[in-house]
Amino acid sequence: MGVALYQAKAEFFRMLGHPVRIRVLELLQAGPTPVRELLADLEIEPSSLSQQLAVLRRSGIVTASREGSTVVYALAGAEVADLLRTARRILTGLIDDRNVLLAELRADGPDQGL
């Protein structure tokens, strides 16, 4: 694999690296959603949402369509939802591992040291 491919992959993950974008993608898993509903769920300024939606649109992982005066966003493909589910499983595993370690540390008692 060439450097350009690694660069493209890094840019893809950087694009995902914003909490609002992740939340938008999670909300869109339920299906096409009008901007007003995204705004209500996210509780952010319209200009902020617009900026994040533009990043997602430019990347090609969401699409926008107009229904009258309403703009509706949707995931461009099921692969994005698959990626989010996979990320959730990975994070759940990491947190579970940390919780097991924390429980073991607590079970040793405060006087045990490291």
PDB file of C-alpha atoms in Angstrom:
ATOM      1  CA  MET A   1       0.000   0.000   0.000  1.00  0.00           C
ATOM      2  CA  GLY A   2       1.236   3.409  -0.910  1.00  0.00           C
ATOM      3  CA  VAL A   3       1.552   6.438   1.337  1.00  0.00           C
ATOM      4  CA  ALA A   4      -1.394   8.081  -0.454  1.00  0.00           C
ATOM      5  CA  LEU A   5      -3.703   5.278   0.660  1.00  0.00           C
ATOM      6  CA  TYR A   6      -2.589   5.622   4.283  1.00  0.00           C
ATOM      7  CA  GLN A   7      -3.070   9.363   4.006  1.00  0.00           C
ATOM      8  CA  ALA A   8      -6.607   8.865   2.680  1.00  0.00           C
ATOM      9  CA  LYS A   9      -7.416   6.494   5.542  1.00  0.00           C
ATOM     10  CA  ALA A  10      -6.028   8.936   8.102  1.00  0.00           C
ATOM     11  CA  GLU A  11      -8.099  11.763   6.619  1.00  0.00           C
ATOM     12  CA  PHE A  12     -11.207   9.575   6.774  1.00  0.00           C
ATOM     13  CA  PHE A  13     -10.726   8.882  10.478  1.00  0.00           C
ATOM     14  CA  ARG A  14      -9.903  12.549  11.122  1.00  0.00           C
ATOM     15  CA  MET A  15     -13.187  13.461   9.463  1.00  0.00           C
ATOM     16  CA  LEU A  16     -14.963  11.191  11.949  1.00  0.00           C
ATOM     17  CA  GLY A  17     -13.055  12.782  14.829  1.00  0.00           C
ATOM     18  CA  HIS A  18     -15.680  15.275  15.987  1.00  0.00           C
ATOM     19  CA  PRO A  19     -18.389  14.496  18.566  1.00  0.00           C
ATOM     20  CA  VAL A  20     -21.142  16.313  16.652  1.00  0.00           C
ATOM     21  CA  ARG A  21     -20.353  14.420  13.460  1.00  0.00           C
ATOM     22  CA  ILE A  22     -20.433  11.097  15.286  1.00  0.00           C
ATOM     23  CA  ARG A  23     -23.771  11.989  16.894  1.00  0.00           C
ATOM     24  CA  VAL A  24     -25.218  13.061  13.525  1.00  0.00           C
ATOM     25  CA  LEU A  25     -24.185   9.739  12.011  1.00  0.00           C
ATOM     26  CA  GLU A  26     -25.762   7.884  14.926  1.00  0.00           C
ATOM     27  CA  LEU A  27     -29.013   9.812  14.487  1.00  0.00           C
ATOM     28  CA  LEU A  28     -29.045   9.137  10.754  1.00  0.00           C
ATOM     29  CA  GLN A  29     -28.893   5.392  11.379  1.00  0.00           C
ATOM     30  CA  ALA A  30     -32.643   5.615  12.080  1.00  0.00           C
ATOM     31  CA  GLY A  31     -33.206   6.850   8.533  1.00  0.00           C
ATOM     32  CA  PRO A  32     -33.332  10.100   6.575  1.00  0.00           C
ATOM     33  CA  THR A  33     -33.738  13.030   8.961  1.00  0.00           C
ATOM     34  CA  PRO A  34     -34.678  16.673   8.387  1.00  0.00           C
ATOM     35  CA  VAL A  35     -32.232  19.292   9.620  1.00  0.00           C
ATOM     36  CA  ARG A  36     -34.781  20.658  12.118  1.00  0.00           C
ATOM     37  CA  GLU A  37     -34.928  17.240  13.844  1.00  0.00           C
ATOM     38  CA  LEU A  38     -31.138  17.020  13.955  1.00  0.00           C
ATOM     39  CA  LEU A  39     -31.042  20.485  15.506  1.00  0.00           C
ATOM     40  CA  ALA A  40     -33.617  19.511  18.134  1.00  0.00           C
ATOM     41  CA  ASP A  41     -31.683  16.350  19.079  1.00  0.00           C
ATOM     42  CA  LEU A  42     -28.250  17.975  19.106  1.00  0.00           C
ATOM     43  CA  GLU A  43     -29.105  21.269  20.783  1.00  0.00           C
ATOM     44  CA  ILE A  44     -26.375  23.198  18.968  1.00  0.00           C
ATOM     45  CA  GLU A  45     -26.406  26.364  16.899  1.00  0.00           C
ATOM     46  CA  PRO A  46     -27.664  25.954  13.321  1.00  0.00           C
ATOM     47  CA  SER A  47     -24.397  27.364  11.949  1.00  0.00           C
ATOM     48  CA  SER A  48     -22.417  24.761  13.887  1.00  0.00           C
ATOM     49  CA  LEU A  49     -24.582  21.921  12.594  1.00  0.00           C
ATOM     50  CA  SER A  50     -24.360  23.278   9.068  1.00  0.00           C
ATOM     51  CA  GLN A  51     -20.566  23.287   9.265  1.00  0.00           C
ATOM     52  CA  GLN A  52     -20.439  19.674  10.505  1.00  0.00           C
ATOM     53  CA  LEU A  53     -22.970  18.481   7.935  1.00  0.00           C
ATOM     54  CA  ALA A  54     -20.883  20.106   5.197  1.00  0.00           C
ATOM     55  CA  VAL A  55     -17.833  18.104   6.293  1.00  0.00           C
ATOM     56  CA  LEU A  56     -19.855  14.867   6.241  1.00  0.00           C
ATOM     57  CA  ARG A  57     -21.383  15.731   2.863  1.00  0.00           C
ATOM     58  CA  ARG A  58     -17.996  16.564   1.293  1.00  0.00           C
ATOM     59  CA  SER A  59     -16.622  13.254   2.531  1.00  0.00           C
ATOM     60  CA  GLY A  60     -19.455  11.432   0.783  1.00  0.00           C
ATOM     61  CA  ILE A  61     -20.767   9.528   3.803  1.00  0.00           C
ATOM     62  CA  VAL A  62     -24.014  11.491   4.019  1.00  0.00           C
ATOM     63  CA  THR A  63     -26.325  12.750   1.327  1.00  0.00           C
ATOM     64  CA  ALA A  64     -28.660  15.721   1.342  1.00  0.00           C
ATOM     65  CA  SER A  65     -31.933  16.076  -0.507  1.00  0.00           C
ATOM     66  CA  ARG A  66     -34.503  18.808  -0.567  1.00  0.00           C
ATOM     67  CA  GLU A  67     -38.159  18.127   0.161  1.00  0.00           C
ATOM     68  CA  GLY A  68     -39.852  21.460  -0.433  1.00  0.00           C
ATOM     69  CA  SER A  69     -38.099  23.920   1.857  1.00  0.00           C
ATOM     70  CA  THR A  70     -36.738  21.150   4.098  1.00  0.00           C
ATOM     71  CA  VAL A  71     -33.286  19.627   3.705  1.00  0.00           C
ATOM     72  CA  VAL A  72     -33.153  15.956   4.658  1.00  0.00           C
ATOM     73  CA  TYR A  73     -29.906  14.126   5.408  1.00  0.00           C
ATOM     74  CA  ALA A  74     -29.257  10.399   5.133  1.00  0.00           C
ATOM     75  CA  LEU A  75     -26.352   7.990   5.377  1.00  0.00           C
ATOM     76  CA  ALA A  76     -24.862   7.346   1.959  1.00  0.00           C
ATOM     77  CA  GLY A  77     -24.629   3.618   2.642  1.00  0.00           C
ATOM     78  CA  ALA A  78     -25.086   0.902   5.232  1.00  0.00           C
ATOM     79  CA  GLU A  79     -21.316   0.626   5.684  1.00  0.00           C
ATOM     80  CA  VAL A  80     -21.274   3.773   7.844  1.00  0.00           C
ATOM     81  CA  ALA A  81     -23.823   2.231  10.220  1.00  0.00           C
ATOM     82  CA  ASP A  82     -21.714  -0.947  10.274  1.00  0.00           C
ATOM     83  CA  LEU A  83     -18.636   1.118  11.168  1.00  0.00           C
ATOM     84  CA  LEU A  84     -20.478   2.837  14.034  1.00  0.00           C
ATOM     85  CA  ARG A  85     -21.726  -0.508  15.401  1.00  0.00           C
ATOM     86  CA  THR A  86     -18.196  -1.917  15.205  1.00  0.00           C
ATOM     87  CA  ALA A  87     -16.791   1.130  17.014  1.00  0.00           C
ATOM     88  CA  ARG A  88     -19.414   0.693  19.741  1.00  0.00           C
ATOM     89  CA  ARG A  89     -18.425  -2.962  20.204  1.00  0.00           C
ATOM     90  CA  ILE A  90     -14.733  -2.032  20.401  1.00  0.00           C
ATOM     91  CA  LEU A  91     -15.391   0.741  22.945  1.00  0.00           C
ATOM     92  CA  THR A  92     -17.642  -1.519  24.999  1.00  0.00           C
ATOM     93  CA  GLY A  93     -14.872  -4.115  25.134  1.00  0.00           C
ATOM     94  CA  LEU A  94     -12.277  -1.547  26.152  1.00  0.00           C
ATOM     95  CA  ILE A  95     -14.490  -0.153  28.896  1.00  0.00           C
ATOM     96  CA  ASP A  96     -15.377  -3.650  30.112  1.00  0.00           C
ATOM     97  CA  ASP A  97     -11.659  -4.470  30.357  1.00  0.00           C
ATOM     98  CA  ARG A  98     -11.035  -1.295  32.353  1.00  0.00           C
ATOM     99  CA  ASN A  99     -13.966  -2.040  34.651  1.00  0.00           C
ATOM    100  CA  VAL A 100     -12.573  -5.517  35.344  1.00  0.00           C
ATOM    101  CA  LEU A 101      -9.183  -3.997  36.180  1.00  0.00           C
ATOM    102  CA  LEU A 102     -10.834  -1.372  38.391  1.00  0.00           C
ATOM    103  CA  ALA A 103     -12.803  -4.053  40.237  1.00  0.00           C
ATOM    104  CA  GLU A 104      -9.608  -6.029  40.807  1.00  0.00           C
ATOM    105  CA  LEU A 105      -7.834  -2.943  42.145  1.00  0.00           C
ATOM    106  CA  ARG A 106     -10.721  -2.199  44.490  1.00  0.00           C
ATOM    107  CA  ALA A 107     -10.882  -5.820  45.663  1.00  0.00           C
ATOM    108  CA  ASP A 108      -7.195  -5.667  46.673  1.00  0.00           C
ATOM    109  CA  GLY A 109      -8.055  -2.926  49.152  1.00  0.00           C
ATOM    110  CA  PRO A 110      -6.560   0.519  49.695  1.00  0.00           C
ATOM    111  CA  ASP A 111      -3.559  -0.705  51.708  1.00  0.00           C
ATOM    112  CA  GLN A 112      -2.181  -3.077  49.101  1.00  0.00           C
ATOM    113  CA  GLY A 113      -0.317  -0.542  46.962  1.00  0.00           C
ATOM    114  CA  LEU A 114       0.600  -1.313  43.385  1.00  0.00           C
TER     115      LEU A 114
END
